[in-house]
PDB file of C-alpha atoms in Angstrom:
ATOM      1  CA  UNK A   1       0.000   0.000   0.000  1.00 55.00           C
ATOM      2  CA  UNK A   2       1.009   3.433  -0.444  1.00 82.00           C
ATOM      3  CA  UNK A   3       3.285   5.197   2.560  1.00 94.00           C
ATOM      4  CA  UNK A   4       2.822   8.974   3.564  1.00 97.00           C
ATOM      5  CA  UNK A   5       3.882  11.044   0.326  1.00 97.00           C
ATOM      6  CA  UNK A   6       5.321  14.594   0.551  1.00 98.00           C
ATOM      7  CA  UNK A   7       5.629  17.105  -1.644  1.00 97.00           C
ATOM      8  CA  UNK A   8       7.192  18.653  -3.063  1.00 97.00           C
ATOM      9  CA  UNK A   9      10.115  17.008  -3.207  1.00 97.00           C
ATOM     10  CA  UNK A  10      13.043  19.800  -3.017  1.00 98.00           C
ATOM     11  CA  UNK A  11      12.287  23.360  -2.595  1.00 98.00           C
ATOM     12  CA  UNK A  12      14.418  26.182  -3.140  1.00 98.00           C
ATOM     13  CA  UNK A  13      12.920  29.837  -1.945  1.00 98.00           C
ATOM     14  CA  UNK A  14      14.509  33.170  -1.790  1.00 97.00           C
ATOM     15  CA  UNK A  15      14.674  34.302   1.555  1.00 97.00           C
ATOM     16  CA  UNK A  16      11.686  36.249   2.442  1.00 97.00           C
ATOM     17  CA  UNK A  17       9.021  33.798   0.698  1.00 98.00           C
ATOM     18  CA  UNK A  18       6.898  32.241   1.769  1.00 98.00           C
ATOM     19  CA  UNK A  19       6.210  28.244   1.189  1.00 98.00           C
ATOM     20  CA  UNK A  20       4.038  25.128   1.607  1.00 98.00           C
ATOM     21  CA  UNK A  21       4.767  21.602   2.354  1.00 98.00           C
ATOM     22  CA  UNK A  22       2.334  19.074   1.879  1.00 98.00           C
ATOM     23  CA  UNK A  23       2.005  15.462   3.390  1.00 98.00           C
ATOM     24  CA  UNK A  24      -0.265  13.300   2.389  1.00 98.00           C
ATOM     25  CA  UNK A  25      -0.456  10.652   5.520  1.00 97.00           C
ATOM     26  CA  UNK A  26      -1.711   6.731   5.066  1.00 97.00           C
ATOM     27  CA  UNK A  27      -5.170   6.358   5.146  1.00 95.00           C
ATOM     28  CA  UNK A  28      -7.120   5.989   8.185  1.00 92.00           C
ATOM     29  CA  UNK A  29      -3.782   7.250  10.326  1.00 94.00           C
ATOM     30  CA  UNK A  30      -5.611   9.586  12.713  1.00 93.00           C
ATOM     31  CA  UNK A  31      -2.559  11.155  14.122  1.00 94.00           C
ATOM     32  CA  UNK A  32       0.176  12.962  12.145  1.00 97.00           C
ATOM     33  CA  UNK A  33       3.976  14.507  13.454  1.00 97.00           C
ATOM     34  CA  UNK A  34       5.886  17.042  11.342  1.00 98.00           C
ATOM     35  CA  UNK A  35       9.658  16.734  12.204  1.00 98.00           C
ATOM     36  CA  UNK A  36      12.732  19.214  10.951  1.00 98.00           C
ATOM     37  CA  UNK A  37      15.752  17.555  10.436  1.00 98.00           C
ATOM     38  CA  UNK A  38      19.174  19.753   9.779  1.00 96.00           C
ATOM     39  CA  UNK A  39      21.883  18.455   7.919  1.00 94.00           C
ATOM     40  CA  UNK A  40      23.831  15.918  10.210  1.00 93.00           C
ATOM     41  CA  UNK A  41      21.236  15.927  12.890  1.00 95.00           C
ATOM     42  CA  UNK A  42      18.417  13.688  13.925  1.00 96.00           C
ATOM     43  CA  UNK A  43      14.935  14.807  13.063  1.00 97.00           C
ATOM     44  CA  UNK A  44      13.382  17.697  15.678  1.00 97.00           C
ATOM     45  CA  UNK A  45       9.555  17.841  16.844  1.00 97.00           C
ATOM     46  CA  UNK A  46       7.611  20.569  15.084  1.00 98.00           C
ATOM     47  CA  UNK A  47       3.862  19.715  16.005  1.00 97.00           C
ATOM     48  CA  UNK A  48       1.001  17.452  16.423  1.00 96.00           C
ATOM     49  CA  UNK A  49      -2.215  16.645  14.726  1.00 96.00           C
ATOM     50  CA  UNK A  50      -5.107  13.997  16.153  1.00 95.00           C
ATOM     51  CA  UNK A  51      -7.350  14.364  13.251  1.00 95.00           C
ATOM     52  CA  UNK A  52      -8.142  17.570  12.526  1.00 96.00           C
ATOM     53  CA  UNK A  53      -6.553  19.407  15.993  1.00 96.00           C
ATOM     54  CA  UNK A  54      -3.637  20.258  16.749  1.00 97.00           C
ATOM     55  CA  UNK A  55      -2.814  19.279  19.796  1.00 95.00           C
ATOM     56  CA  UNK A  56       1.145  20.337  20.470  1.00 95.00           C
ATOM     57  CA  UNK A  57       3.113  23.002  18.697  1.00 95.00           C
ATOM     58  CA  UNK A  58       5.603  23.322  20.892  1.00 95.00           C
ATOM     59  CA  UNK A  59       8.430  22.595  18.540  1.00 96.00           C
ATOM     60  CA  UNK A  60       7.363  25.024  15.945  1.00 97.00           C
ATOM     61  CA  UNK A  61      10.514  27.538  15.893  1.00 95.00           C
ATOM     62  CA  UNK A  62       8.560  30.990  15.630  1.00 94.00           C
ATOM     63  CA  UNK A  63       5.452  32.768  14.578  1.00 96.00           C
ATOM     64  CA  UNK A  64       6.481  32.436  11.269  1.00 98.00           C
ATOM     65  CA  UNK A  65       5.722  28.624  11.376  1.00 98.00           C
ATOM     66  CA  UNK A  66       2.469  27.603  10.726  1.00 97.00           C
ATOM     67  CA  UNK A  67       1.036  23.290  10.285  1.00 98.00           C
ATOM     68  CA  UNK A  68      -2.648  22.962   9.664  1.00 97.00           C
ATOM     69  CA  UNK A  69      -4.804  19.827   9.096  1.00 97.00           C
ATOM     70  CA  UNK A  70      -8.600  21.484   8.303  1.00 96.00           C
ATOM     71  CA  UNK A  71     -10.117  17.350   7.323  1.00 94.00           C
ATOM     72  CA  UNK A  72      -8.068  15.734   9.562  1.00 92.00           C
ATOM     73  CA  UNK A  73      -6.074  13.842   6.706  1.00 95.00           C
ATOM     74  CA  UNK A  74      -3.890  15.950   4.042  1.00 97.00           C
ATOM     75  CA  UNK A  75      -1.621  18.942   6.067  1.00 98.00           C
ATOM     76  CA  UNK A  76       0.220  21.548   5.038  1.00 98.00           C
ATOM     77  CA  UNK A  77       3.124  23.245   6.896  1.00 98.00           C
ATOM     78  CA  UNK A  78       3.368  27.036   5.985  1.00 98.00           C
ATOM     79  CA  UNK A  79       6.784  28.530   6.457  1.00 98.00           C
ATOM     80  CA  UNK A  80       6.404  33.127   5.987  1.00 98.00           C
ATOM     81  CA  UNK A  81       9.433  34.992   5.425  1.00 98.00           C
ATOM     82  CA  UNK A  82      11.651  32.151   5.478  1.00 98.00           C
ATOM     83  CA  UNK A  83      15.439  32.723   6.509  1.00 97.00           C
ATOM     84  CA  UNK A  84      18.686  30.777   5.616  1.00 97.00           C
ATOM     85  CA  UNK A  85      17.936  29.101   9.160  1.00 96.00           C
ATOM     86  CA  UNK A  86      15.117  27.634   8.291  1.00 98.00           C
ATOM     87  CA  UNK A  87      17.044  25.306   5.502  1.00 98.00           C
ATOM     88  CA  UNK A  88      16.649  21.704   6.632  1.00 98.00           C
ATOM     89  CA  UNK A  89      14.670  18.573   5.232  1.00 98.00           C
ATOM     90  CA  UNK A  90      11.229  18.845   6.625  1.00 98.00           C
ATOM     91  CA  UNK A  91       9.557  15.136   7.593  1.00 98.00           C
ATOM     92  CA  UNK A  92       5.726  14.127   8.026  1.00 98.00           C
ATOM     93  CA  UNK A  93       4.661  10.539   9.925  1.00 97.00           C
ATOM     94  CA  UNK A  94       1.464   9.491  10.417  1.00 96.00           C
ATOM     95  CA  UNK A  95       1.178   6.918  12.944  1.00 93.00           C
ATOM     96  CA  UNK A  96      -0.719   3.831  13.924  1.00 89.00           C
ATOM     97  CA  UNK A  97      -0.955   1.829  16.484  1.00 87.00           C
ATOM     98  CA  UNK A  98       0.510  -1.796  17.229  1.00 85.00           C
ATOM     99  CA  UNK A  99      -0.001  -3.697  20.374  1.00 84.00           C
ATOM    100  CA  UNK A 100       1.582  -1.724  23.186  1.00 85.00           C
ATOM    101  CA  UNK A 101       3.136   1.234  20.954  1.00 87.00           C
ATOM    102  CA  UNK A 102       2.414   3.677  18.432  1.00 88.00           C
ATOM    103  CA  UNK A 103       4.100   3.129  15.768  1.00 92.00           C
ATOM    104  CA  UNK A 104       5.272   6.031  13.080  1.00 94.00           C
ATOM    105  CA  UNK A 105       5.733   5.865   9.343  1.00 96.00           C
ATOM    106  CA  UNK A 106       7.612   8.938   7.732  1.00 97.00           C
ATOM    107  CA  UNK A 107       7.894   9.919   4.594  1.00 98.00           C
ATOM    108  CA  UNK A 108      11.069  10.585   2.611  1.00 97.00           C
ATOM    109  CA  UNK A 109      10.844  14.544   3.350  1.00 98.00           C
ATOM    110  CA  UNK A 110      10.557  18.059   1.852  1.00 98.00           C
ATOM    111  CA  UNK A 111      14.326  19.312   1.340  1.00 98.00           C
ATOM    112  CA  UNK A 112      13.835  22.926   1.524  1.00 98.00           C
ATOM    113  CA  UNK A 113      16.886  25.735   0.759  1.00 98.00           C
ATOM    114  CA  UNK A 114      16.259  28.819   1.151  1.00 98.00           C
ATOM    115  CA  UNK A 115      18.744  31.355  -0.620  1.00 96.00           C
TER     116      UNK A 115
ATOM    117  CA  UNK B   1      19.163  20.508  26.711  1.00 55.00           C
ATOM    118  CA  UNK B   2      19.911  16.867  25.093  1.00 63.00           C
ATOM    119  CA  UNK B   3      17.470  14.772  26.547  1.00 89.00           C
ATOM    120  CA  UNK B   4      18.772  11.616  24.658  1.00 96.00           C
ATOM    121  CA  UNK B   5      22.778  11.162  24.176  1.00 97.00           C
ATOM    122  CA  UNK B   6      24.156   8.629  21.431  1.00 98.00           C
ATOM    123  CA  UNK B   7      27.523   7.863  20.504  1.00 97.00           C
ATOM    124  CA  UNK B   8      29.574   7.069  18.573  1.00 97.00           C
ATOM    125  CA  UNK B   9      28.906   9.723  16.076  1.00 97.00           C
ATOM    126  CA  UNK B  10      30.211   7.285  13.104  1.00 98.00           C
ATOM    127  CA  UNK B  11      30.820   3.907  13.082  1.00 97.00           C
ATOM    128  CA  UNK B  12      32.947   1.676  10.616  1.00 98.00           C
ATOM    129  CA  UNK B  13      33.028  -2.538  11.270  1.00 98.00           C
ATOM    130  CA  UNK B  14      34.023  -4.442   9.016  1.00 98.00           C
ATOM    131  CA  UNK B  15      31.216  -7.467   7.312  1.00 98.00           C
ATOM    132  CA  UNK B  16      29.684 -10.179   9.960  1.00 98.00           C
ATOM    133  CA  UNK B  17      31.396  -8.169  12.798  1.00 98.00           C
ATOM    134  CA  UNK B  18      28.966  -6.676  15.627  1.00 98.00           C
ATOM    135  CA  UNK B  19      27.946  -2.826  15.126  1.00 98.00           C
ATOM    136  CA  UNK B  20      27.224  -1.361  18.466  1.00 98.00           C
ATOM    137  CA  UNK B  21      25.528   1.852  19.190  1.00 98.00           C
ATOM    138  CA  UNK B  22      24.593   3.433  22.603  1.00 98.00           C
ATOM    139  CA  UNK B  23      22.068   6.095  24.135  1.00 98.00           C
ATOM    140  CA  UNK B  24      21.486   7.203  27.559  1.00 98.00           C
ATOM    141  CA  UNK B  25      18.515   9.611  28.431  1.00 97.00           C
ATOM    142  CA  UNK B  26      17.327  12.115  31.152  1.00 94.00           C
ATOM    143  CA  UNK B  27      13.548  11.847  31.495  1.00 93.00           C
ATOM    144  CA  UNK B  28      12.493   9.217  33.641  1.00 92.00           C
ATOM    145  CA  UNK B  29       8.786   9.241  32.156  1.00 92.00           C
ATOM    146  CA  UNK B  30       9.677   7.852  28.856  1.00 94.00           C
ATOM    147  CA  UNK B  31       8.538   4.445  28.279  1.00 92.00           C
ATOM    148  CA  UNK B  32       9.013   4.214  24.652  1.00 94.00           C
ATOM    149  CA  UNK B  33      13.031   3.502  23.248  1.00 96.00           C
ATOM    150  CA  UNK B  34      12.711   2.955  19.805  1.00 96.00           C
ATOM    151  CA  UNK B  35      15.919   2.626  16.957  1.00 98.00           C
ATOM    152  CA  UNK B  36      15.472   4.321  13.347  1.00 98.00           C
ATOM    153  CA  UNK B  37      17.272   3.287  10.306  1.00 98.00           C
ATOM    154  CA  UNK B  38      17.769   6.090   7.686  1.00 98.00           C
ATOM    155  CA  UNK B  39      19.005   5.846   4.203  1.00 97.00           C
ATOM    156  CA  UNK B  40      19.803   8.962   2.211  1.00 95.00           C
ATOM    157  CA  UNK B  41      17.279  10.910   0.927  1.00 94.00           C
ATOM    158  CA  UNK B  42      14.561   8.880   2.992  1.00 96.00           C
ATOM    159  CA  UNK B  43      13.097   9.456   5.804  1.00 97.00           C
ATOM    160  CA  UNK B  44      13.458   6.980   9.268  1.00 97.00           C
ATOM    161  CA  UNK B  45      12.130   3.209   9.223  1.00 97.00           C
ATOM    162  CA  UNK B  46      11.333   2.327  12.691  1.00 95.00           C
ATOM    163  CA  UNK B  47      13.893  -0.898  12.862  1.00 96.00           C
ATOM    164  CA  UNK B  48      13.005  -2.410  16.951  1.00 95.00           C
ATOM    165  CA  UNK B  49      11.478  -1.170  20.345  1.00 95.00           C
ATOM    166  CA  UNK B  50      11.647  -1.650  23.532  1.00 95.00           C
ATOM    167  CA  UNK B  51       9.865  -0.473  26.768  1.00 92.00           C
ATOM    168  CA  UNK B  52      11.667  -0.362  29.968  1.00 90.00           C
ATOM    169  CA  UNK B  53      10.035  -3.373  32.074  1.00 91.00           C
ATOM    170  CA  UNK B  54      12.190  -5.352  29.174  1.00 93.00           C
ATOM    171  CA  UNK B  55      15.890  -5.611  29.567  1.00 94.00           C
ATOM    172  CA  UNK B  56      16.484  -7.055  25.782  1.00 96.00           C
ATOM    173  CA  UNK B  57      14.567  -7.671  22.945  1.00 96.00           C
ATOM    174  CA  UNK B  58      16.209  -9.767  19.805  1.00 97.00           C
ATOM    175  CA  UNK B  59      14.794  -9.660  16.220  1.00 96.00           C
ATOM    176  CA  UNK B  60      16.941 -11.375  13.596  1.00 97.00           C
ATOM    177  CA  UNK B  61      20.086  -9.942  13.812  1.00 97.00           C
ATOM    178  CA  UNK B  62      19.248  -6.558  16.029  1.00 97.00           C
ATOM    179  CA  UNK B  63      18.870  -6.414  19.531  1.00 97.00           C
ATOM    180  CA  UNK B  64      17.912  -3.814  22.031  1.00 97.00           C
ATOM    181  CA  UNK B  65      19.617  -4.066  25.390  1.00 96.00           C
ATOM    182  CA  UNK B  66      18.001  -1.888  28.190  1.00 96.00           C
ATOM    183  CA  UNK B  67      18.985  -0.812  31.597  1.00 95.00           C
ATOM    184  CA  UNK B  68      16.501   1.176  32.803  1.00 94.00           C
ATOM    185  CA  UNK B  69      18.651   2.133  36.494  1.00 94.00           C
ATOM    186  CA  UNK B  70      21.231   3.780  34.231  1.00 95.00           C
ATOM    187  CA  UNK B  71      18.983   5.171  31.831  1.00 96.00           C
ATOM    188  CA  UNK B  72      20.868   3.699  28.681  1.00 97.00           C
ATOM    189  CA  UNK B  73      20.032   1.623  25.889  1.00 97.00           C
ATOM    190  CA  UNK B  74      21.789   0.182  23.044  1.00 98.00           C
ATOM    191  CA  UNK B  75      21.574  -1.220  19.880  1.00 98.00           C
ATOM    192  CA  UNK B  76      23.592  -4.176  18.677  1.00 98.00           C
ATOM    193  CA  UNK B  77      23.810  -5.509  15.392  1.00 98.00           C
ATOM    194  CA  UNK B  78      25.078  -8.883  14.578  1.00 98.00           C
ATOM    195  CA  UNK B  79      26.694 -10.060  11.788  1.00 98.00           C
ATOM    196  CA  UNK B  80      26.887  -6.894   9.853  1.00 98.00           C
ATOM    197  CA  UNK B  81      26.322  -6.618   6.079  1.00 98.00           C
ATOM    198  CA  UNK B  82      27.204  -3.847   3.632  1.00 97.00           C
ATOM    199  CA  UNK B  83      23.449  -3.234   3.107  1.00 97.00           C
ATOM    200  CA  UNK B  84      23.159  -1.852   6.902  1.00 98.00           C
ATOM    201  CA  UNK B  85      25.404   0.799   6.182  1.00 98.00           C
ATOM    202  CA  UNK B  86      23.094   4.049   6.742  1.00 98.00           C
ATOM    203  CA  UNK B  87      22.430   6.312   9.653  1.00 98.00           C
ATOM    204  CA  UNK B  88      20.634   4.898  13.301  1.00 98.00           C
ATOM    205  CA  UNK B  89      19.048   7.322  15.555  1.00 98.00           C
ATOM    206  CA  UNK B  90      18.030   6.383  19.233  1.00 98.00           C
ATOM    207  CA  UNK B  91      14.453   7.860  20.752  1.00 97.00           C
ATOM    208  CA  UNK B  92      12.569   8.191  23.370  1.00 96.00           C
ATOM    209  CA  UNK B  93       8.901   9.027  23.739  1.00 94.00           C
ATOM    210  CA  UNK B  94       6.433   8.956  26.721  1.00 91.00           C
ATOM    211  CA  UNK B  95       2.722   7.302  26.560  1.00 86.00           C
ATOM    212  CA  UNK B  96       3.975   4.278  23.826  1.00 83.00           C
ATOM    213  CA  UNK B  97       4.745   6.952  21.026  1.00 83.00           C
ATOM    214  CA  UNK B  98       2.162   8.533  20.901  1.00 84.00           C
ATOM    215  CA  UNK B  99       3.735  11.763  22.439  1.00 87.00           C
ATOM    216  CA  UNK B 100       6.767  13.333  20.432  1.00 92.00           C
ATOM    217  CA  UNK B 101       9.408  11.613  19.678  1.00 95.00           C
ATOM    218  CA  UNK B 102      13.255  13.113  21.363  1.00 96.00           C
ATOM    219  CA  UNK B 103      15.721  11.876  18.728  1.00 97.00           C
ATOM    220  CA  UNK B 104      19.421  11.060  19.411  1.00 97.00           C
ATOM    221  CA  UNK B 105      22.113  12.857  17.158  1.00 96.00           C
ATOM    222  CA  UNK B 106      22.547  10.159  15.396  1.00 98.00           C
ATOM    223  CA  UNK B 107      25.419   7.328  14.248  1.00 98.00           C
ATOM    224  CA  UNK B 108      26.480   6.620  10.934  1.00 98.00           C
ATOM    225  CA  UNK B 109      27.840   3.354  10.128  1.00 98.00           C
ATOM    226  CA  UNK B 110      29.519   1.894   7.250  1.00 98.00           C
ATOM    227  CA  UNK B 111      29.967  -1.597   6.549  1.00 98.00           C
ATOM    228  CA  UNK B 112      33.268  -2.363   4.863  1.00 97.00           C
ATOM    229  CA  UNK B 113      32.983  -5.787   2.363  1.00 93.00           C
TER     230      UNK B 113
END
């Protein structure tokens, strides 16, 4: 079956856009993470979704960071003004769970650069 | 603040030698140590986890060894083959993962032939 997709791919942006990731999760996964992962580093929390709410965004950097999920499957992280800081691979799971743990499924990314 | 350590940073063993990779962590509410495999340009594959009324859990060639009074965990892979070579991160999550997960910096290992 198919695994979360994300899209797009690679995304350069001029610093000062603004852009959109989209992850598209498994079917039926009612809870979804979005993770940033810097070069060399292991993947950071951004924020939370249980179906449609967002339930922590504790991880999301600054105002400028926005994730929503309006139908509780397809979300879209929004990134306004974006800075050279904000260069990094961006990663969506949904999750599932199995037996005594939740287990999460990522997709292969968003690697954004921002000039 | 690093709330999961691992080390070594990179790892090089050479094929059907033992690959071993260690975290230790601060928060005692976690209850959720799982290992991710990465490849390049994908993202993490859950490979094994383990909960910390377990002190080891085997599956094929990986195991998880826990000790919950030191607050470290490691992962040991036997026999190691040239397609293992990729990057392992360590977590930690409280509530079985379904809080956030706390990644470890990471450990890239190559496999020599």
């Amino acid at each position: 079956g198919a695994g979360v997709s994300q899209s797009p791919r690679y995304k350069v942006a001029k610093r000062g856009q603004d852009v959109a990731l989209r992850c598209d999760p498994i079917s039926g996964h009612v809870s979804l993470f979005w993770y940033q992962q810097a070069l060399g580093q292991g993947p950071e929390f951004l924020t939370y979704f249980q179906n449609e709410a967002q339930l922590d965004k504790s991880g999301l950097p600054s105002d400028r960071f926005f994730a929503e999920r309006p139908e509780g499957s397809v979300s879209t992280l929004k990134i306004q003004r974006t800075q050279q800081e904000d260069s990094a691979v961006y990663l969506c799971a949904s999750s599932s769970r199995q037996g005594w743990y939740e287990k999460l499924f990522f997709g292969s990314g968003t690697q954004l650069s921002v000039l | 603040q690093q709330q999961v350590k691992q080390s070594p940073q990179s790892l090089i063993v050479q094929k059907g030698g033992i690959s071993i990779i260690n975290c230790a962590y601060e928060n005692t509410a976690f209850d959720y140590f799982p290992w991710y495999q990465q490849f390049p340009g994908k993202g993490p594959a859950l490979l094994i986890a383990i909960r910390p009324d377990v002190s080891e859990k085997k599956e094929g060639r990986f195991t998880i060894s826990f000790n919950k009074s030191a607050k470290q965990f490691s992962l040991h892979i036997m026999d190691s083959q040239p397609g293992d070579s990729a990057t392992y991160f360590c977590a930690a999550s409280r509530r079985g993962g379904s809080e956030k997960l706390v990644f470890g910096k990471g450990t890239k290992l190559t496999v020599n032939p």
